[in-house]
Structures are given as C-alpha cells and as structure tokens.
PDB file of C-alpha atoms and ligand atoms in Angstrom:
ATOM      1  CA  MET A 215      30.292   0.475  57.475  1.00  0.00           C
ATOM      2  CA  GLY A 216      33.399   1.153  55.130  1.00  0.00           C
ATOM      3  CA  GLU A 217      33.277  -2.059  53.830  1.00  0.00           C
ATOM      4  CA  LYS A 218      34.212  -3.215  49.760  1.00  0.00           C
ATOM      5  CA  VAL A 219      33.389  -5.864  46.784  1.00  0.00           C
ATOM      6  CA  VAL A 220      35.860  -6.712  45.333  1.00  0.00           C
ATOM      7  CA  THR A 221      34.343  -8.415  41.810  1.00  0.00           C
ATOM      8  CA  LEU A 222      34.838 -12.572  41.673  1.00  0.00           C
ATOM      9  CA  ILE A 223      31.680 -13.238  39.130  1.00  0.00           C
ATOM     10  CA  SER A 224      30.872 -10.535  36.600  1.00  0.00           C
ATOM     11  CA  LYS A 225      27.169  -9.945  35.039  1.00  0.00           C
ATOM     12  CA  GLU A 226      28.221 -10.725  31.680  1.00  0.00           C
ATOM     13  CA  ALA A 227      29.476 -14.594  32.860  1.00  0.00           C
ATOM     14  CA  ILE A 228      26.850 -14.226  35.392  1.00  0.00           C
ATOM     15  CA  GLU A 229      24.391 -13.892  32.662  1.00  0.00           C
ATOM     16  CA  LYS A 230      25.848 -16.380  30.345  1.00  0.00           C
ATOM     17  CA  ARG A 231      26.330 -19.170  32.465  1.00  0.00           C
ATOM     18  CA  ILE A 232      21.963 -19.204  33.764  1.00  0.00           C
ATOM     19  CA  GLU A 233      21.518 -19.611  30.382  1.00  0.00           C
ATOM     20  CA  GLU A 234      23.434 -22.645  29.953  1.00  0.00           C
ATOM     21  CA  MET A 235      21.933 -23.879  32.875  1.00  0.00           C
ATOM     22  CA  ALA A 236      18.780 -23.248  31.937  1.00  0.00           C
ATOM     23  CA  ARG A 237      19.133 -24.770  28.098  1.00  0.00           C
ATOM     24  CA  GLU A 238      20.634 -27.765  29.921  1.00  0.00           C
ATOM     25  CA  ILE A 239      17.796 -28.114  32.256  1.00  0.00           C
ATOM     26  CA  SER A 240      14.803 -27.572  30.243  1.00  0.00           C
ATOM     27  CA  ALA A 241      16.671 -30.579  28.128  1.00  0.00           C
ATOM     28  CA  ASP A 242      16.501 -32.475  31.689  1.00  0.00           C
ATOM     29  CA  TYR A 243      12.378 -32.294  31.773  1.00  0.00           C
ATOM     30  CA  ALA A 244      11.422 -31.751  28.522  1.00  0.00           C
ATOM     31  CA  GLY A 245       7.714 -33.291  27.892  1.00  0.00           C
ATOM     32  CA  ARG A 246       7.110 -32.598  31.615  1.00  0.00           C
ATOM     33  CA  GLU A 247       6.032 -30.228  33.714  1.00  0.00           C
ATOM     34  CA  LEU A 248       8.413 -27.805  36.218  1.00  0.00           C
ATOM     35  CA  PHE A 249       7.465 -27.395  39.743  1.00  0.00           C
ATOM     36  CA  LEU A 250      10.371 -24.320  40.744  1.00  0.00           C
ATOM     37  CA  VAL A 251      10.137 -24.137  44.771  1.00  0.00           C
ATOM     38  CA  CYS A 252      11.975 -20.210  45.542  1.00  0.00           C
ATOM     39  CA  VAL A 253      14.421 -19.911  48.536  1.00  0.00           C
ATOM     40  CA  LEU A 254      13.472 -15.930  49.524  1.00  0.00           C
ATOM     41  CA  LYS A 255      15.289 -14.345  50.220  1.00  0.00           C
ATOM     42  CA  GLY A 256      18.500 -15.094  48.130  1.00  0.00           C
ATOM     43  CA  ALA A 257      17.116 -16.988  45.323  1.00  0.00           C
ATOM     44  CA  PHE A 258      14.484 -15.059  43.620  1.00  0.00           C
ATOM     45  CA  ILE A 259      17.055 -12.632  41.057  1.00  0.00           C
ATOM     46  CA  PHE A 260      18.345 -15.804  40.117  1.00  0.00           C
ATOM     47  CA  ALA A 261      15.421 -17.844  39.999  1.00  0.00           C
ATOM     48  CA  ALA A 262      13.785 -14.832  38.162  1.00  0.00           C
ATOM     49  CA  ASP A 263      16.413 -15.005  35.340  1.00  0.00           C
ATOM     50  CA  LEU A 264      16.573 -18.442  35.514  1.00  0.00           C
ATOM     51  CA  MET A 265      13.261 -19.535  35.037  1.00  0.00           C
ATOM     52  CA  ARG A 266      12.977 -17.162  31.830  1.00  0.00           C
ATOM     53  CA  GLY A 267      15.321 -19.232  30.362  1.00  0.00           C
ATOM     54  CA  LEU A 268      12.872 -22.459  30.383  1.00  0.00           C
ATOM     55  CA  THR A 269      11.337 -23.290  27.803  1.00  0.00           C
ATOM     56  CA  VAL A 270       9.170 -26.426  30.236  1.00  0.00           C
ATOM     57  CA  ASP A 271       5.528 -25.558  31.233  1.00  0.00           C
ATOM     58  CA  THR A 272       7.304 -24.109  34.405  1.00  0.00           C
ATOM     59  CA  ARG A 273       5.477 -22.966  38.118  1.00  0.00           C
ATOM     60  CA  VAL A 274       7.339 -20.965  40.512  1.00  0.00           C
ATOM     61  CA  ASP A 275       6.345 -21.222  44.268  1.00  0.00           C
ATOM     62  CA  PHE A 276       7.805 -19.976  46.966  1.00  0.00           C
ATOM     63  CA  VAL A 277       9.320 -20.986  50.456  1.00  0.00           C
ATOM     64  CA  ASP A 278      11.556 -18.877  53.113  1.00  0.00           C
ATOM     65  CA  VAL A 279      14.036 -20.446  55.798  1.00  0.00           C
ATOM     66  CA  SER A 280      15.676 -18.971  59.210  1.00  0.00           C
ATOM     67  CA  SER A 281      18.431 -19.536  60.310  1.00  0.00           C
ATOM     68  CA  TYR A 282      18.849 -17.163  63.481  1.00  0.00           C
ATOM     69  CA  GLY A 283      20.872 -14.258  63.449  1.00  0.00           C
ATOM     70  CA  LYS A 284      21.940 -12.082  60.732  1.00  0.00           C
ATOM     71  CA  GLY A 285      26.246 -11.450  60.747  1.00  0.00           C
ATOM     72  CA  MET A 286      28.033 -14.401  57.919  1.00  0.00           C
ATOM     73  CA  LYS A 287      28.197 -16.633  60.391  1.00  0.00           C
ATOM     74  CA  SER A 288      25.147 -20.379  59.865  1.00  0.00           C
ATOM     75  CA  SER A 289      23.689 -21.425  62.815  1.00  0.00           C
ATOM     76  CA  ALA A 290      22.410 -24.322  63.063  1.00  0.00           C
ATOM     77  CA  GLN A 291      18.818 -23.508  64.364  1.00  0.00           C
ATOM     78  CA  MET A 292      16.398 -23.418  61.293  1.00  0.00           C
ATOM     79  CA  THR A 293      13.022 -22.759  61.017  1.00  0.00           C
ATOM     80  CA  LEU A 294      10.740 -22.855  58.239  1.00  0.00           C
ATOM     81  CA  VAL A 295       8.887 -19.040  57.807  1.00  0.00           C
ATOM     82  CA  LEU A 296       7.220 -19.461  54.626  1.00  0.00           C
ATOM     83  CA  ASP A 297       5.437 -22.458  53.260  1.00  0.00           C
ATOM     84  CA  LEU A 298       4.113 -23.746  49.685  1.00  0.00           C
ATOM     85  CA  GLN A 299       1.086 -22.562  48.925  1.00  0.00           C
ATOM     86  CA  ASP A 300      -0.034 -25.026  46.971  1.00  0.00           C
ATOM     87  CA  SER A 301       0.314 -29.033  46.833  1.00  0.00           C
ATOM     88  CA  ILE A 302       3.255 -30.682  44.994  1.00  0.00           C
ATOM     89  CA  GLU A 303       2.675 -34.316  45.232  1.00  0.00           C
ATOM     90  CA  ASP A 304       3.545 -36.167  42.344  1.00  0.00           C
ATOM     91  CA  LYS A 305       5.209 -32.411  40.588  1.00  0.00           C
ATOM     92  CA  ASP A 306       8.687 -32.331  39.533  1.00  0.00           C
ATOM     93  CA  VAL A 307      10.337 -30.238  41.949  1.00  0.00           C
ATOM     94  CA  LEU A 308      13.609 -27.948  41.354  1.00  0.00           C
ATOM     95  CA  ILE A 309      14.620 -26.345  44.434  1.00  0.00           C
ATOM     96  CA  ILE A 310      16.050 -22.883  43.576  1.00  0.00           C
ATOM     97  CA  GLU A 311      18.949 -21.547  46.292  1.00  0.00           C
ATOM     98  CA  ASP A 312      20.868 -18.766  45.596  1.00  0.00           C
ATOM     99  CA  ILE A 313      24.303 -21.115  47.653  1.00  0.00           C
ATOM    100  CA  ALA A 314      25.404 -23.647  49.103  1.00  0.00           C
ATOM    101  CA  ASP A 315      27.257 -23.100  52.125  1.00  0.00           C
ATOM    102  CA  THR A 316      27.121 -25.487  55.423  1.00  0.00           C
ATOM    103  CA  GLY A 317      24.315 -27.850  53.727  1.00  0.00           C
ATOM    104  CA  ARG A 318      22.153 -27.255  56.357  1.00  0.00           C
ATOM    105  CA  SER A 319      19.084 -24.818  54.810  1.00  0.00           C
ATOM    106  CA  ILE A 320      18.958 -27.083  52.049  1.00  0.00           C
ATOM    107  CA  ASP A 321      19.333 -30.578  54.195  1.00  0.00           C
ATOM    108  CA  PHE A 322      16.677 -28.990  56.097  1.00  0.00           C
ATOM    109  CA  LEU A 323      14.221 -27.617  53.149  1.00  0.00           C
ATOM    110  CA  LYS A 324      14.508 -31.592  51.868  1.00  0.00           C
ATOM    111  CA  ARG A 325      13.216 -33.228  53.701  1.00  0.00           C
ATOM    112  CA  HIS A 326      10.688 -30.375  54.102  1.00  0.00           C
ATOM    113  CA  ILE A 327      10.009 -30.760  50.724  1.00  0.00           C
ATOM    114  CA  GLU A 328      10.299 -34.550  50.657  1.00  0.00           C
ATOM    115  CA  ALA A 329       7.101 -35.294  53.388  1.00  0.00           C
ATOM    116  CA  LYS A 330       4.500 -33.505  50.669  1.00  0.00           C
ATOM    117  CA  LYS A 331       5.661 -36.217  48.199  1.00  0.00           C
ATOM    118  CA  PRO A 332       6.719 -34.785  44.839  1.00  0.00           C
ATOM    119  CA  ARG A 333       7.493 -37.297  42.283  1.00  0.00           C
ATOM    120  CA  THR A 334      11.015 -35.773  42.104  1.00  0.00           C
ATOM    121  CA  VAL A 335      12.837 -33.290  44.019  1.00  0.00           C
ATOM    122  CA  LYS A 336      16.380 -32.164  42.350  1.00  0.00           C
ATOM    123  CA  LEU A 337      18.453 -28.418  43.371  1.00  0.00           C
ATOM    124  CA  CYS A 338      19.511 -26.181  41.649  1.00  0.00           C
ATOM    125  CA  THR A 339      21.984 -23.175  43.015  1.00  0.00           C
ATOM    126  CA  LEU A 340      23.707 -20.334  41.445  1.00  0.00           C
ATOM    127  CA  LEU A 341      26.897 -20.785  43.440  1.00  0.00           C
ATOM    128  CA  ASP A 342      28.345 -23.879  46.200  1.00  0.00           C
ATOM    129  CA  LYS A 343      31.165 -23.253  48.779  1.00  0.00           C
ATOM    130  CA  PRO A 344      32.023 -27.197  49.146  1.00  0.00           C
ATOM    131  CA  GLY A 345      35.141 -26.055  51.211  1.00  0.00           C
ATOM    132  CA  SER A 346      32.308 -24.722  53.892  1.00  0.00           C
ATOM    133  CA  ARG A 347      30.173 -28.312  53.726  1.00  0.00           C
ATOM    134  CA  VAL A 348      29.210 -29.401  57.189  1.00  0.00           C
ATOM    135  CA  LEU A 349      27.082 -32.044  55.549  1.00  0.00           C
ATOM    136  CA  PRO A 350      28.805 -33.262  52.663  1.00  0.00           C
ATOM    137  CA  HIS A 351      25.697 -35.591  51.757  1.00  0.00           C
ATOM    138  CA  ILE A 352      24.048 -31.981  50.491  1.00  0.00           C
ATOM    139  CA  SER A 353      25.360 -32.142  46.104  1.00  0.00           C
ATOM    140  CA  PRO A 354      23.212 -29.735  44.584  1.00  0.00           C
ATOM    141  CA  ASP A 355      21.819 -30.934  40.890  1.00  0.00           C
ATOM    142  CA  TYR A 356      23.342 -28.089  39.189  1.00  0.00           C
ATOM    143  CA  THR A 357      25.243 -25.580  39.928  1.00  0.00           C
ATOM    144  CA  GLY A 358      26.644 -22.627  38.525  1.00  0.00           C
ATOM    145  CA  PHE A 359      29.423 -21.948  40.023  1.00  0.00           C
ATOM    146  CA  ILE A 360      31.515 -22.982  42.372  1.00  0.00           C
ATOM    147  CA  ILE A 361      32.992 -20.567  44.953  1.00  0.00           C
ATOM    148  CA  PRO A 362      36.040 -20.288  47.371  1.00  0.00           C
ATOM    149  CA  ASP A 363      35.186 -20.339  51.036  1.00  0.00           C
ATOM    150  CA  LYS A 364      34.725 -16.507  51.459  1.00  0.00           C
ATOM    151  CA  PHE A 365      31.522 -14.941  52.029  1.00  0.00           C
ATOM    152  CA  VAL A 366      30.042 -13.370  48.645  1.00  0.00           C
ATOM    153  CA  VAL A 367      27.442 -11.075  47.829  1.00  0.00           C
ATOM    154  CA  GLY A 368      25.218  -9.818  45.542  1.00  0.00           C
ATOM    155  CA  PHE A 369      22.815 -11.051  42.784  1.00  0.00           C
ATOM    156  CA  GLY A 370      20.453 -11.376  45.559  1.00  0.00           C
ATOM    157  CA  LEU A 371      22.432 -12.270  48.606  1.00  0.00           C
ATOM    158  CA  ASP A 372      23.782  -9.881  51.356  1.00  0.00           C
ATOM    159  CA  PHE A 373      25.334  -9.056  54.038  1.00  0.00           C
ATOM    160  CA  ALA A 374      22.801  -8.125  56.969  1.00  0.00           C
ATOM    161  CA  GLN A 375      19.668  -7.360  54.337  1.00  0.00           C
ATOM    162  CA  ARG A 376      22.154  -4.797  52.231  1.00  0.00           C
ATOM    163  CA  TYR A 377      23.854  -5.270  48.269  1.00  0.00           C
ATOM    164  CA  ARG A 378      20.773  -7.924  46.852  1.00  0.00           C
ATOM    165  CA  ASN A 379      20.962  -5.622  44.098  1.00  0.00           C
ATOM    166  CA  LEU A 380      24.321  -5.947  42.946  1.00  0.00           C
ATOM    167  CA  PRO A 381      24.412  -7.464  39.570  1.00  0.00           C
ATOM    168  CA  PHE A 382      27.365  -9.024  40.340  1.00  0.00           C
ATOM    169  CA  VAL A 383      28.830 -11.108  42.317  1.00  0.00           C
ATOM    170  CA  GLY A 384      31.951 -10.375  45.016  1.00  0.00           C
ATOM    171  CA  TYR A 385      33.574 -11.358  47.912  1.00  0.00           C
ATOM    172  CA  LEU A 386      33.158  -8.251  51.217  1.00  0.00           C
ATOM    173  CA  ASP A 387      36.821  -6.894  52.133  1.00  0.00           C
ATOM    174  CA  PHE A 388      36.878  -5.460  55.104  1.00  0.00           C
ATOM    175  CA  GLU A 389      40.727  -3.761  55.011  1.00  0.00           C
ATOM    176  CA  ASP A 390      40.685  -1.956  57.825  1.00  0.00           C
ATOM    177  CA  ASP A 391      37.531  -2.603  59.316  1.00  0.00           C
ATOM    178  CA  SER A 392      36.133  -4.349  62.332  1.00  0.00           C
ATOM    179  CA  VAL A 393      33.922  -6.575  61.602  1.00  0.00           C
ATOM    180  CA  GLU A 394      31.376  -7.857  64.895  1.00  0.00           C
TER     181      GLU A 394
HETATM  182  P1  LIG B 492      23.431 -23.103  54.520  1.00  0.00           P
HETATM  183  O1  LIG B 492      24.614 -23.154  55.627  1.00  0.00           O
HETATM  184  O2  LIG B 492      23.688 -24.126  53.433  1.00  0.00           O
HETATM  185  O3  LIG B 492      21.704 -23.396  55.086  1.00  0.00           O
HETATM  186  O4  LIG B 492      23.827 -21.332  53.917  1.00  0.00           O
HETATM  187  C1  LIG B 492      22.230 -21.146  54.070  1.00  0.00           C
HETATM  188  C2  LIG B 492      22.277 -19.845  53.962  1.00  0.00           C
HETATM  189  O5  LIG B 492      23.138 -18.872  53.943  1.00  0.00           O
HETATM  190  C3  LIG B 492      22.164 -19.578  52.579  1.00  0.00           C
HETATM  191  O6  LIG B 492      20.632 -19.867  51.613  1.00  0.00           O
HETATM  192  C4  LIG B 492      22.796 -17.716  52.070  1.00  0.00           C
HETATM  193  O7  LIG B 492      21.744 -16.961  52.358  1.00  0.00           O
HETATM  194  C5  LIG B 492      23.335 -17.433  53.383  1.00  0.00           C
HETATM  195  N1  LIG B 492      24.729 -17.640  52.852  1.00  0.00           N
HETATM  196  C6  LIG B 492      25.553 -18.727  53.404  1.00  0.00           C
HETATM  197  N2  LIG B 492      26.796 -18.190  52.913  1.00  0.00           N
HETATM  198  C7  LIG B 492      26.415 -17.199  52.299  1.00  0.00           C
HETATM  199  C8  LIG B 492      26.970 -15.924  51.692  1.00  0.00           C
HETATM  200  O8  LIG B 492      28.392 -15.978  51.114  1.00  0.00           O
HETATM  201  N3  LIG B 492      26.100 -14.716  51.158  1.00  0.00           N
HETATM  202  C9  LIG B 492      25.827 -14.906  51.735  1.00  0.00           C
HETATM  203  N4  LIG B 492      25.237 -15.589  52.437  1.00  0.00           N
HETATM  204  C10 LIG B 492      25.421 -16.778  52.351  1.00  0.00           C
HETATM  205 MG1  LIG B 493      19.462 -18.354  51.865  1.00  0.00          MG
END
C-alpha cells in the first residue's frame, strides 16, 4: 500500500486539548467518582492520556463494539465483543470514544450502558465528524476536535489495524493508489 498520511492535528495540539478537556471534566465531576468506559480499540490512547489529566477519583473499564468489515465504511450491524467487568449501577459513567462518525456505535453502546442503570451517562470523544452523522441525536458532551468528513488515522485510530501508533491525527492520501 502506498498511501501517505497528511497531518491534520499535531501531537502538540492534541496534548494541549486533552489537558483542557481533563480540566473541564474534573471540574464538572468535582467531588464525585467517575467511571470511564473506554471503547476499544481506538480510544485506548486517548483514554490513557485523558485519565492521567483527571483530578477526580477515577475507575476505568473497557468495552469493544464491532461493526462488520475492516475497511473505511461503517456498517449498520453491531455486536458487543467485550463487555464491562464491573457493575456501573448508580455510577457516573463517561464513555470515551475515539471518533463519532455515523453515530451508530455510540447509539448502540449508550443503550447497552444505560440498561445497566448508571446514575448518569455522558459521552466524550476525541474527534467528531458531524458531517457524516446518520443518527442526528448523537451529540458528544465533550469533544476534542471537530473534523471534516475525511477518513483519519493515528492516535489510536486505524486503517485495517494499521497507523494506531502515530502520535498525531492525519488523513490518508491515496494519490495514485487504488483502494478496494
Ligand atoms: P460510527 O460510524 O460513529 O459508528 O463509528 C464507528 C467507529 O468507526 C469509530 O468508533 C471508529 O472506530 C471507526 N471510524 C469512524 N470514522 C473513522 C475514521 O475516520 N478513521 C478511523 N476509524 C473511524
Ligand atoms: Mg471505535
């Protein structure tokens, strides 16, 4: 594959924004315990950085939702491949996502989480692509960056499992390459 990655959001800009978000979230949940639900795999790097900036008591657990297919298209079919280990009943839950795209996986997850009777559920996402939303009622409570409707990689986000390790967010430029 000969695609290039063009930087969209620098490492420095991401670090600064995550610190700001951590301060805002810490203020909003002051005096309470916050239960982070990190959505694998894409959000693990964001969640790790965000969590280290939080000054409230924090726990973390993980879920993994899979939409069929491994390409660039999000599909409507969703399955839960990893569930929470601990009870979240009566907890203040913050779902940590890498990106809100069509909104389908967040919608699916929110229903799943809400069925476990938490006290509150909010959504925090590093990136938001409102231009490609299929479910308009899905709107994050905390957003790192609003980005254009491009397929992005890096900082946890992948293309066919590659590029998660990039310390910045970029978009793929396929130039002369053909993609299936
Ligand atoms: P949804 O379309 O909002 O359900 O997004 C589902 C998932 O697709 C996200 O959590 C990401 O894992 C993935 N995804 C959506 N847009 C992108 C992108 O631009 N790059 C990499 N992964 C993406
Ligand atoms: Mg994801």
